[in-house]
Amino acid sequence: MTRYQSTVGSRFPLIDSMEKTSGQGIYIEDMKFPGMLYARLVRSTETYAQVEEVDFSAAQEVEGYVDSLAPGEPGTGNTFGVLPISEDETPLPAPNALYSGAIVAAVACESEVGAREAALRVQMRTKKLPAVLRPKDALKETDQPIHSNTIGGTNLHKAVDQEFGDVDGAFEQADVVTGGEYVFDGINHGFTEPIGCIAVPEPNGRMSLYSATQVPHYLHRALAKVLEMPMHRIRVYKPLVGGGFGGKSDPFPHEMVAALLARKTGRPVKLIFDRDEVFLNNHGRHPTEYKIRVAADREGRLLGLDAHSRIDGGAWGSFGVVTTYYNGVLSQGPYRLPSFRYSGRRVYTNKPASGAMRGHGAVNARYALETALDEMAEKLQVDPFDLRAQNALPANTTTLNHLRITSTGFLECLERVRERSGWNEKFRKMPYGRGIGLGCGFYISGSALPIHRTRTPQSTVHIKIDVDGGVTIHSLAADIGQGSDTMLAQCVAEAMGVRIDRCRVLAKDTDTAPIDLGSYSSRVTFMAGNAALRAGEAIFRKLQRACARLTGKSAEGFVKGADETYLHLDDPGVVVPYMDALREALADNGALIAKGAYIAPKLGGAFKGSGAGLSPSYSYQAFVAEVEVDPETGFTRVDKIWAAHDCGKALNRLAVEGQLEGSVHMGMGQALTEQMVYLNNGQLRNASFLDYKIPSPVDTPEIEAIVVESNDPEGPLGAKECGEGALAPIIPAIGNAIYDAVGVRLHEVPMTPERVLKALEQKRKAEEKARAHS
Amino acid sequence: MRIPDLALHRPGSLDEAFEATAAHPDHDLLGGGTDLLCNYKWRLNVRPHVISLRHLPELQGEAAGPLAAGRTLHELEHCPVLAQLCPELSRAAAQIATPLIRRTATLGGNLHLDTRCWHFNQTAEWRLAHDSCLKAEADQCRVQPVPGDVCVATYSGDLAPVLMAYGAEAVLVGPDGERRVPLSEYYALDGIRRFAERKPGELMLRLDLPQDAGDWTVRYQKLRLRETFDFPEGGVAVGVRWADQPGGEIAEARVASTAYDSVPRVHPDLAERLVGRQIQEDVAEELGASLREEVRPMKNTSMSPAYRKKMARVLAKRALLACLPSS
């Protein structure tokens, strides 16, 4: 008898790849509704100002003008936000417009062209307020803080102070201390599909919102709050989403504005951003100032880590409280630390909000730590690989801040990337201008604590199967291009022993899907995947019982066979095809339904902030970059990247490699070219894909993705995250490679040619000065 | 992004084109549209009439010649005639924008590329918040606000300096017939006016290279952050004609730069100093240092003026060294 051939570990395209590549996939821009209006937002021309009056009279002259929404109208001042602890956003200014480009009002017209013209004609009367643009100024006392929830009469939004173990003692007894101060520019997600939504007031009085979002459930909650409607009167629908990376993981003001305009006009309202508006909405990686010190003894044992971050939150809270914690707590791995101190400060400024972005909170801190370790290895005269391996967190342990460590493939990541990159033959051995560097990482596989205090599972998956034999999977896990629909189908197919193409995933509609918290914190495979497996297993048990009824054999003796059959362990001659088992299961019963759910185990300590960084499991990385630096221009060319990542188990190897390559490419952008640049008046200068420099395919080197599998005991089929952790290590790997190539450490990221050249010039001057003195 | 309403004219002959330009003085000429229409989407100096040059047989097709103004950059990149006549032009064309854009963008369009500036190439809403700039809706330059100021937006075409190094002439045609202007005299140092030599209604037909173009070795160096997509932040073309053997004494030289001013320009004094010398490291260094002194980049592109100035030295040096046969 032939058993079921598992698809785990094989390579296959995502289940929605054909509809996307053929152009048949439906994105928000493709959708239309009868009588639909087009909305356009009017944005603030002031850096910080109280909006006193908005005048639509000139806009009303435009042909096809229908209506407007202005500050002060019902609902426009209701607060919302992704975190219940800092719900500080409002659909429209109440009454202050917080940054240049902030939404002030909206118009709705019969045509898009008309809406654009009308919006440009809107006049506003404002009273200027003293703007705060630099984080250090935001820490000063002020009469007019940007929000009412700030700390100590300043614009400080969140302060985190944590200390574990004897940090001062560790630094006193240390033989070697390294570290420094680093500055990181803010960066934007750069997803392909601009943000957009359509609000549809239904004839029965309900409100439907179609939106390109990563978090339908949080959007559902926020809409209910702002519209002051019960959740069951609201429906959120997510069409195909063209990338998110954290940039669609908040409920946003424009979604509220569209819904309010739809309610006001009684007509569907479509609102799609231009690219510059995506940048103005931002919620990207925080501009960060980071100070770090690392202590070790002369044998290379790490003794302590002392870190401080100041992060620029911009105008809103967003995920910022979490970001403030993550900048510290996610530095607790992949190394064993006997002592740890971290202080983090997040401030509000009059700029587009910062928020969550791929590798949330762990990326900038990681650059600082991995750079300090590279310096440490040099001072101790040990190989950077050996230093890291010596200090690796072991499996099945707990960190100082109570992160529970289960599976780890970190050492294997180190070994494989060292071997594949030819490290031993290259490190400190290549000619001037060529270099190789190592960067490692550690990331959560889903935040164990839900954002809202609730006993509802974090992921629930429903399955329905009827006489056609197709397996319909309902979930609210948001596929944003990362492949979560494919993952759900695969988990259910594995549990049931059927082909993946028998499964269809409806993960888009709050009316039909059970709650899933959405696509953020690298949680979907671990949490929704486990829920899907459990739902699939429940169906399998029903089918086992049906097989038993058909054959008179014991139900639990049936196992999955080849070609969608069930075999009996005691009697190899007994084979029940899936469709026969299904028909028996449906008889006298109707459609098969089943549910699976996932709740993270209770984790963590009893101290304040103990929830931050808790995850049912963690991913690990070791990356090597080989670069060529032109000492005359400062240009860094990345020749090759080797990226080893422990994803627990590769469910679909093609999808895992795609995520690793994508993460590396995105991290390379932050490392070398991407930065959000502001003028002195707070205006974002480079809000376009010509001026915001994402590396092109020509600039992207060969990336060798090395999949390491530690088989997580709690992950679905052994899997952990692979979508975010792989971004952070590439930045220090490139920085450390630049040091190997030309001997300079970059304290500003991105490491642009100008900055590399400046560092080289400073080094040359310092050497000349030293020679003059000797 | 939507292009505002406008009237598109598609003349099929030069006479129709002259009629259209005369009938609609407030017009823009449209080549590939990869520059102009992007600006229109941002409502930058939108004109009510756009006259397309895509249907004029004199500007495209085999008969119009290898350097007809309507040829696409893709055609320049892959043209076997140009590969013989002026290979560096094909190589420079291959470095412009992206493969998709090069399928549409034209030689004429690249030479007439609008000047660029932070304060200008922004959305209408952005400019409202910024009180705009001299080149758009306002009466003051935001880069160098001085009374009676001239626009200092940066010219960012790659082909002009290379053509200048080959000694190209622009062939213009108007209702009164054809005339020729050396490309190096075609532009005016003003980011708004831009052209010294174009009369109303005149079109650029093609570029002509001098008889001895094949005797010249030209090399172009381009500064930009990414190896595709980006406009130059600095560009230098160096051309030499050998007195005797390739790599030996220089009989004649030309040096041209782009992205350092509101026009592409030649540097005759620097070229003159190369005559009679052989290309060596110190000669190249000297050229670089001199060019660095001559360029005055403005704070209006993505890289800093200080860095772009420093790189003028490197670009010029490398361009000259690349003229050596061994390189």
PDB file of N, CA and C in Angstrom, chain B residues 200-269:
ATOM      1  N   PRO B 200      10.996  80.104 -32.424  1.00  0.00           N
ATOM      2  CA  PRO B 200       9.636  79.583 -32.318  1.00  0.00           C
ATOM      3  C   PRO B 200       9.271  78.755 -33.555  1.00  0.00           C
ATOM      4  N   GLY B 201       8.670  77.613 -33.317  1.00  0.00           N
ATOM      5  CA  GLY B 201       8.230  76.765 -34.429  1.00  0.00           C
ATOM      6  C   GLY B 201       9.299  75.838 -34.950  1.00  0.00           C
ATOM      7  N   GLU B 202      10.532  76.048 -34.532  1.00  0.00           N
ATOM      8  CA  GLU B 202      11.608  75.188 -35.033  1.00  0.00           C
ATOM      9  C   GLU B 202      11.602  73.829 -34.335  1.00  0.00           C
ATOM     10  N   LEU B 203      11.962  72.830 -35.119  1.00  0.00           N
ATOM     11  CA  LEU B 203      12.073  71.476 -34.575  1.00  0.00           C
ATOM     12  C   LEU B 203      13.493  70.983 -34.779  1.00  0.00           C
ATOM     13  N   MET B 204      13.923  70.083 -33.898  1.00  0.00           N
ATOM     14  CA  MET B 204      15.208  69.435 -34.145  1.00  0.00           C
ATOM     15  C   MET B 204      14.958  68.216 -35.029  1.00  0.00           C
ATOM     16  N   LEU B 205      15.628  68.209 -36.179  1.00  0.00           N
ATOM     17  CA  LEU B 205      15.444  67.106 -37.121  1.00  0.00           C
ATOM     18  C   LEU B 205      16.338  65.926 -36.768  1.00  0.00           C
ATOM     19  N   ARG B 206      17.618  66.250 -36.613  1.00  0.00           N
ATOM     20  CA  ARG B 206      18.593  65.184 -36.371  1.00  0.00           C
ATOM     21  C   ARG B 206      19.894  65.804 -35.881  1.00  0.00           C
ATOM     22  N   LEU B 207      20.826  64.927 -35.556  1.00  0.00           N
ATOM     23  CA  LEU B 207      22.179  65.359 -35.228  1.00  0.00           C
ATOM     24  C   LEU B 207      23.086  64.905 -36.360  1.00  0.00           C
ATOM     25  N   ASP B 208      24.050  65.723 -36.689  1.00  0.00           N
ATOM     26  CA  ASP B 208      25.062  65.319 -37.665  1.00  0.00           C
ATOM     27  C   ASP B 208      26.419  65.296 -36.968  1.00  0.00           C
ATOM     28  N   LEU B 209      27.206  64.270 -37.275  1.00  0.00           N
ATOM     29  CA  LEU B 209      28.565  64.227 -36.734  1.00  0.00           C
ATOM     30  C   LEU B 209      29.537  64.714 -37.796  1.00  0.00           C
ATOM     31  N   PRO B 210      30.638  65.321 -37.372  1.00  0.00           N
ATOM     32  CA  PRO B 210      31.627  65.767 -38.355  1.00  0.00           C
ATOM     33  C   PRO B 210      32.212  64.561 -39.108  1.00  0.00           C
ATOM     34  N   GLN B 211      32.801  64.884 -40.275  1.00  0.00           N
ATOM     35  CA  GLN B 211      33.394  63.836 -41.125  1.00  0.00           C
ATOM     36  C   GLN B 211      34.390  62.967 -40.364  1.00  0.00           C
ATOM     37  N   ASP B 212      35.123  63.616 -39.436  1.00  0.00           N
ATOM     38  CA  ASP B 212      36.208  62.865 -38.777  1.00  0.00           C
ATOM     39  C   ASP B 212      35.748  62.163 -37.493  1.00  0.00           C
ATOM     40  N   ALA B 213      34.432  62.069 -37.278  1.00  0.00           N
ATOM     41  CA  ALA B 213      33.953  61.503 -35.999  1.00  0.00           C
ATOM     42  C   ALA B 213      34.545  60.125 -35.716  1.00  0.00           C
ATOM     43  N   GLY B 214      34.724  59.347 -36.778  1.00  0.00           N
ATOM     44  CA  GLY B 214      35.266  57.999 -36.597  1.00  0.00           C
ATOM     45  C   GLY B 214      36.697  57.995 -36.087  1.00  0.00           C
ATOM     46  N   ASP B 215      37.383  59.130 -36.211  1.00  0.00           N
ATOM     47  CA  ASP B 215      38.767  59.202 -35.725  1.00  0.00           C
ATOM     48  C   ASP B 215      38.833  59.506 -34.228  1.00  0.00           C
ATOM     49  N   TRP B 216      37.673  59.781 -33.649  1.00  0.00           N
ATOM     50  CA  TRP B 216      37.655  60.195 -32.241  1.00  0.00           C
ATOM     51  C   TRP B 216      37.366  59.023 -31.323  1.00  0.00           C
ATOM     52  N   THR B 217      38.051  59.033 -30.182  1.00  0.00           N
ATOM     53  CA  THR B 217      37.728  58.102 -29.106  1.00  0.00           C
ATOM     54  C   THR B 217      37.008  58.907 -28.035  1.00  0.00           C
ATOM     55  N   VAL B 218      35.790  58.491 -27.720  1.00  0.00           N
ATOM     56  CA  VAL B 218      35.004  59.219 -26.706  1.00  0.00           C
ATOM     57  C   VAL B 218      34.663  58.257 -25.576  1.00  0.00           C
ATOM     58  N   ARG B 219      34.760  58.746 -24.358  1.00  0.00           N
ATOM     59  CA  ARG B 219      34.344  57.944 -23.210  1.00  0.00           C
ATOM     60  C   ARG B 219      33.509  58.806 -22.265  1.00  0.00           C
ATOM     61  N   TYR B 220      32.459  58.164 -21.732  1.00  0.00           N
ATOM     62  CA  TYR B 220      31.516  58.873 -20.853  1.00  0.00           C
ATOM     63  C   TYR B 220      31.484  58.196 -19.493  1.00  0.00           C
ATOM     64  N   GLN B 221      31.490  58.980 -18.428  1.00  0.00           N
ATOM     65  CA  GLN B 221      31.373  58.467 -17.065  1.00  0.00           C
ATOM     66  C   GLN B 221      30.176  59.121 -16.393  1.00  0.00           C
ATOM     67  N   LYS B 222      29.416  58.287 -15.707  1.00  0.00           N
ATOM     68  CA  LYS B 222      28.144  58.755 -15.138  1.00  0.00           C
ATOM     69  C   LYS B 222      28.100  58.457 -13.651  1.00  0.00           C
ATOM     70  N   LEU B 223      27.686  59.432 -12.887  1.00  0.00           N
ATOM     71  CA  LEU B 223      27.547  59.263 -11.432  1.00  0.00           C
ATOM     72  C   LEU B 223      26.070  59.124 -11.094  1.00  0.00           C
ATOM     73  N   ARG B 224      25.735  58.048 -10.415  1.00  0.00           N
ATOM     74  CA  ARG B 224      24.364  57.880  -9.921  1.00  0.00           C
ATOM     75  C   ARG B 224      24.374  56.779  -8.884  1.00  0.00           C
ATOM     76  N   LEU B 225      23.330  56.796  -8.024  1.00  0.00           N
ATOM     77  CA  LEU B 225      23.320  55.858  -6.904  1.00  0.00           C
ATOM     78  C   LEU B 225      23.031  54.434  -7.368  1.00  0.00           C
ATOM     79  N   ARG B 226      22.065  54.304  -8.277  1.00  0.00           N
ATOM     80  CA  ARG B 226      21.707  52.966  -8.757  1.00  0.00           C
ATOM     81  C   ARG B 226      22.162  52.801 -10.195  1.00  0.00           C
ATOM     82  N   GLU B 227      22.407  51.566 -10.575  1.00  0.00           N
ATOM     83  CA  GLU B 227      22.977  51.337 -11.896  1.00  0.00           C
ATOM     84  C   GLU B 227      21.930  51.322 -13.002  1.00  0.00           C
ATOM     85  N   THR B 228      20.732  51.681 -12.683  1.00  0.00           N
ATOM     86  CA  THR B 228      19.687  51.835 -13.691  1.00  0.00           C
ATOM     87  C   THR B 228      18.734  52.878 -13.124  1.00  0.00           C
ATOM     88  N   PHE B 229      17.787  53.315 -13.950  1.00  0.00           N
ATOM     89  CA  PHE B 229      16.706  54.152 -13.457  1.00  0.00           C
ATOM     90  C   PHE B 229      17.124  55.612 -13.205  1.00  0.00           C
ATOM     91  N   ASP B 230      18.215  55.821 -12.471  1.00  0.00           N
ATOM     92  CA  ASP B 230      18.529  57.166 -11.986  1.00  0.00           C
ATOM     93  C   ASP B 230      19.105  58.078 -13.068  1.00  0.00           C
ATOM     94  N   PHE B 231      18.715  59.351 -12.974  1.00  0.00           N
ATOM     95  CA  PHE B 231      19.374  60.387 -13.764  1.00  0.00           C
ATOM     96  C   PHE B 231      20.812  60.556 -13.263  1.00  0.00           C
ATOM     97  N   PRO B 232      21.683  61.099 -14.116  1.00  0.00           N
ATOM     98  CA  PRO B 232      23.042  61.336 -13.608  1.00  0.00           C
ATOM     99  C   PRO B 232      23.046  62.434 -12.545  1.00  0.00           C
ATOM    100  N   GLU B 233      23.891  62.250 -11.552  1.00  0.00           N
ATOM    101  CA  GLU B 233      24.154  63.295 -10.559  1.00  0.00           C
ATOM    102  C   GLU B 233      25.403  64.065 -10.978  1.00  0.00           C
ATOM    103  N   GLY B 234      26.019  63.575 -12.007  1.00  0.00           N
ATOM    104  CA  GLY B 234      27.192  64.178 -12.607  1.00  0.00           C
ATOM    105  C   GLY B 234      27.556  63.302 -13.789  1.00  0.00           C
ATOM    106  N   GLY B 235      28.014  63.907 -14.871  1.00  0.00           N
ATOM    107  CA  GLY B 235      28.413  63.100 -16.022  1.00  0.00           C
ATOM    108  C   GLY B 235      29.488  63.848 -16.791  1.00  0.00           C
ATOM    109  N   VAL B 236      30.499  63.114 -17.235  1.00  0.00           N
ATOM    110  CA  VAL B 236      31.590  63.748 -17.973  1.00  0.00           C
ATOM    111  C   VAL B 236      31.929  62.895 -19.200  1.00  0.00           C
ATOM    112  N   ALA B 237      31.988  63.560 -20.356  1.00  0.00           N
ATOM    113  CA  ALA B 237      32.435  62.895 -21.573  1.00  0.00           C
ATOM    114  C   ALA B 237      33.757  63.524 -22.002  1.00  0.00           C
ATOM    115  N   VAL B 238      34.693  62.665 -22.367  1.00  0.00           N
ATOM    116  CA  VAL B 238      35.979  63.147 -22.873  1.00  0.00           C
ATOM    117  C   VAL B 238      36.191  62.528 -24.250  1.00  0.00           C
ATOM    118  N   GLY B 239      36.571  63.361 -25.213  1.00  0.00           N
ATOM    119  CA  GLY B 239      36.874  62.849 -26.549  1.00  0.00           C
ATOM    120  C   GLY B 239      38.298  63.245 -26.935  1.00  0.00           C
ATOM    121  N   VAL B 240      39.010  62.310 -27.564  1.00  0.00           N
ATOM    122  CA  VAL B 240      40.364  62.640 -28.037  1.00  0.00           C
ATOM    123  C   VAL B 240      40.527  62.148 -29.480  1.00  0.00           C
ATOM    124  N   ARG B 241      41.315  62.900 -30.240  1.00  0.00           N
ATOM    125  CA  ARG B 241      41.751  62.451 -31.567  1.00  0.00           C
ATOM    126  C   ARG B 241      43.259  62.321 -31.484  1.00  0.00           C
ATOM    127  N   TRP B 242      43.736  61.138 -31.816  1.00  0.00           N
ATOM    128  CA  TRP B 242      45.169  60.867 -31.649  1.00  0.00           C
ATOM    129  C   TRP B 242      45.960  61.522 -32.776  1.00  0.00           C
ATOM    130  N   ALA B 243      47.135  62.013 -32.447  1.00  0.00           N
ATOM    131  CA  ALA B 243      48.017  62.590 -33.467  1.00  0.00           C
ATOM    132  C   ALA B 243      48.542  61.506 -34.393  1.00  0.00           C
ATOM    133  N   ASP B 244      48.802  60.361 -33.797  1.00  0.00           N
ATOM    134  CA  ASP B 244      49.475  59.332 -34.562  1.00  0.00           C
ATOM    135  C   ASP B 244      48.891  57.968 -34.196  1.00  0.00           C
ATOM    136  N   GLN B 245      49.455  57.376 -33.171  1.00  0.00           N
ATOM    137  CA  GLN B 245      49.001  56.063 -32.719  1.00  0.00           C
ATOM    138  C   GLN B 245      47.944  56.217 -31.621  1.00  0.00           C
ATOM    139  N   PRO B 246      46.932  55.350 -31.602  1.00  0.00           N
ATOM    140  CA  PRO B 246      46.016  55.345 -30.453  1.00  0.00           C
ATOM    141  C   PRO B 246      46.802  55.152 -29.155  1.00  0.00           C
ATOM    142  N   GLY B 247      46.535  55.993 -28.208  1.00  0.00           N
ATOM    143  CA  GLY B 247      47.250  55.924 -26.941  1.00  0.00           C
ATOM    144  C   GLY B 247      48.481  56.807 -26.914  1.00  0.00           C
ATOM    145  N   GLY B 248      48.791  57.391 -28.044  1.00  0.00           N
ATOM    146  CA  GLY B 248      49.954  58.265 -28.089  1.00  0.00           C
ATOM    147  C   GLY B 248      49.574  59.722 -27.853  1.00  0.00           C
ATOM    148  N   GLU B 249      50.216  60.597 -28.557  1.00  0.00           N
ATOM    149  CA  GLU B 249      49.986  62.027 -28.367  1.00  0.00           C
ATOM    150  C   GLU B 249      48.572  62.409 -28.813  1.00  0.00           C
ATOM    151  N   ILE B 250      47.969  63.351 -28.039  1.00  0.00           N
ATOM    152  CA  ILE B 250      46.613  63.812 -28.364  1.00  0.00           C
ATOM    153  C   ILE B 250      46.722  64.995 -29.317  1.00  0.00           C
ATOM    154  N   ALA B 251      46.005  64.862 -30.460  1.00  0.00           N
ATOM    155  CA  ALA B 251      46.032  65.970 -31.432  1.00  0.00           C
ATOM    156  C   ALA B 251      44.942  66.989 -31.120  1.00  0.00           C
ATOM    157  N   GLU B 252      43.810  66.472 -30.651  1.00  0.00           N
ATOM    158  CA  GLU B 252      42.667  67.351 -30.398  1.00  0.00           C
ATOM    159  C   GLU B 252      41.817  66.694 -29.315  1.00  0.00           C
ATOM    160  N   ALA B 253      41.185  67.522 -28.484  1.00  0.00           N
ATOM    161  CA  ALA B 253      40.380  66.945 -27.391  1.00  0.00           C
ATOM    162  C   ALA B 253      39.114  67.765 -27.172  1.00  0.00           C
ATOM    163  N   ARG B 254      38.127  67.096 -26.612  1.00  0.00           N
ATOM    164  CA  ARG B 254      36.907  67.791 -26.186  1.00  0.00           C
ATOM    165  C   ARG B 254      36.500  67.244 -24.819  1.00  0.00           C
ATOM    166  N   VAL B 255      36.027  68.127 -23.959  1.00  0.00           N
ATOM    167  CA  VAL B 255      35.537  67.727 -22.644  1.00  0.00           C
ATOM    168  C   VAL B 255      34.154  68.344 -22.476  1.00  0.00           C
ATOM    169  N   ALA B 256      33.190  67.541 -22.080  1.00  0.00           N
ATOM    170  CA  ALA B 256      31.830  68.056 -21.863  1.00  0.00           C
ATOM    171  C   ALA B 256      31.258  67.442 -20.588  1.00  0.00           C
ATOM    172  N   SER B 257      30.404  68.206 -19.933  1.00  0.00           N
ATOM    173  CA  SER B 257      29.809  67.705 -18.689  1.00  0.00           C
ATOM    174  C   SER B 257      28.303  67.859 -18.725  1.00  0.00           C
ATOM    175  N   THR B 258      27.659  67.063 -17.878  1.00  0.00           N
ATOM    176  CA  THR B 258      26.205  67.176 -17.706  1.00  0.00           C
ATOM    177  C   THR B 258      25.892  67.029 -16.226  1.00  0.00           C
ATOM    178  N   ALA B 259      24.682  67.469 -15.861  1.00  0.00           N
ATOM    179  CA  ALA B 259      24.188  67.352 -14.483  1.00  0.00           C
ATOM    180  C   ALA B 259      24.957  68.220 -13.485  1.00  0.00           C
ATOM    181  N   TYR B 260      25.747  69.120 -13.999  1.00  0.00           N
ATOM    182  CA  TYR B 260      26.426  70.059 -13.105  1.00  0.00           C
ATOM    183  C   TYR B 260      25.879  71.477 -13.239  1.00  0.00           C
ATOM    184  N   ASP B 261      24.958  71.679 -14.166  1.00  0.00           N
ATOM    185  CA  ASP B 261      24.472  73.012 -14.464  1.00  0.00           C
ATOM    186  C   ASP B 261      23.080  72.882 -15.033  1.00  0.00           C
ATOM    187  N   SER B 262      22.499  74.023 -15.382  1.00  0.00           N
ATOM    188  CA  SER B 262      21.182  73.919 -16.007  1.00  0.00           C
ATOM    189  C   SER B 262      21.291  73.597 -17.494  1.00  0.00           C
ATOM    190  N   VAL B 263      22.517  73.415 -17.974  1.00  0.00           N
ATOM    191  CA  VAL B 263      22.735  72.988 -19.364  1.00  0.00           C
ATOM    192  C   VAL B 263      23.912  72.009 -19.401  1.00  0.00           C
ATOM    193  N   PRO B 264      23.945  71.184 -20.445  1.00  0.00           N
ATOM    194  CA  PRO B 264      25.183  70.437 -20.684  1.00  0.00           C
ATOM    195  C   PRO B 264      26.177  71.422 -21.279  1.00  0.00           C
ATOM    196  N   ARG B 265      27.453  71.270 -20.979  1.00  0.00           N
ATOM    197  CA  ARG B 265      28.378  72.289 -21.511  1.00  0.00           C
ATOM    198  C   ARG B 265      29.741  71.701 -21.836  1.00  0.00           C
ATOM    199  N   VAL B 266      30.425  72.385 -22.736  1.00  0.00           N
ATOM    200  CA  VAL B 266      31.789  71.975 -23.065  1.00  0.00           C
ATOM    201  C   VAL B 266      32.769  72.785 -22.223  1.00  0.00           C
ATOM    202  N   HIS B 267      33.952  72.246 -22.068  1.00  0.00           N
ATOM    203  CA  HIS B 267      35.004  72.898 -21.278  1.00  0.00           C
ATOM    204  C   HIS B 267      36.227  73.042 -22.174  1.00  0.00           C
ATOM    205  N   PRO B 268      36.196  74.032 -23.075  1.00  0.00           N
ATOM    206  CA  PRO B 268      37.245  74.136 -24.115  1.00  0.00           C
ATOM    207  C   PRO B 268      38.644  74.354 -23.523  1.00  0.00           C
ATOM    208  N   ASP B 269      38.746  75.114 -22.441  1.00  0.00           N
ATOM    209  CA  ASP B 269      40.074  75.360 -21.862  1.00  0.00           C
ATOM    210  C   ASP B 269      40.713  74.073 -21.363  1.00  0.00           C
TER     211      ASP B 269
END
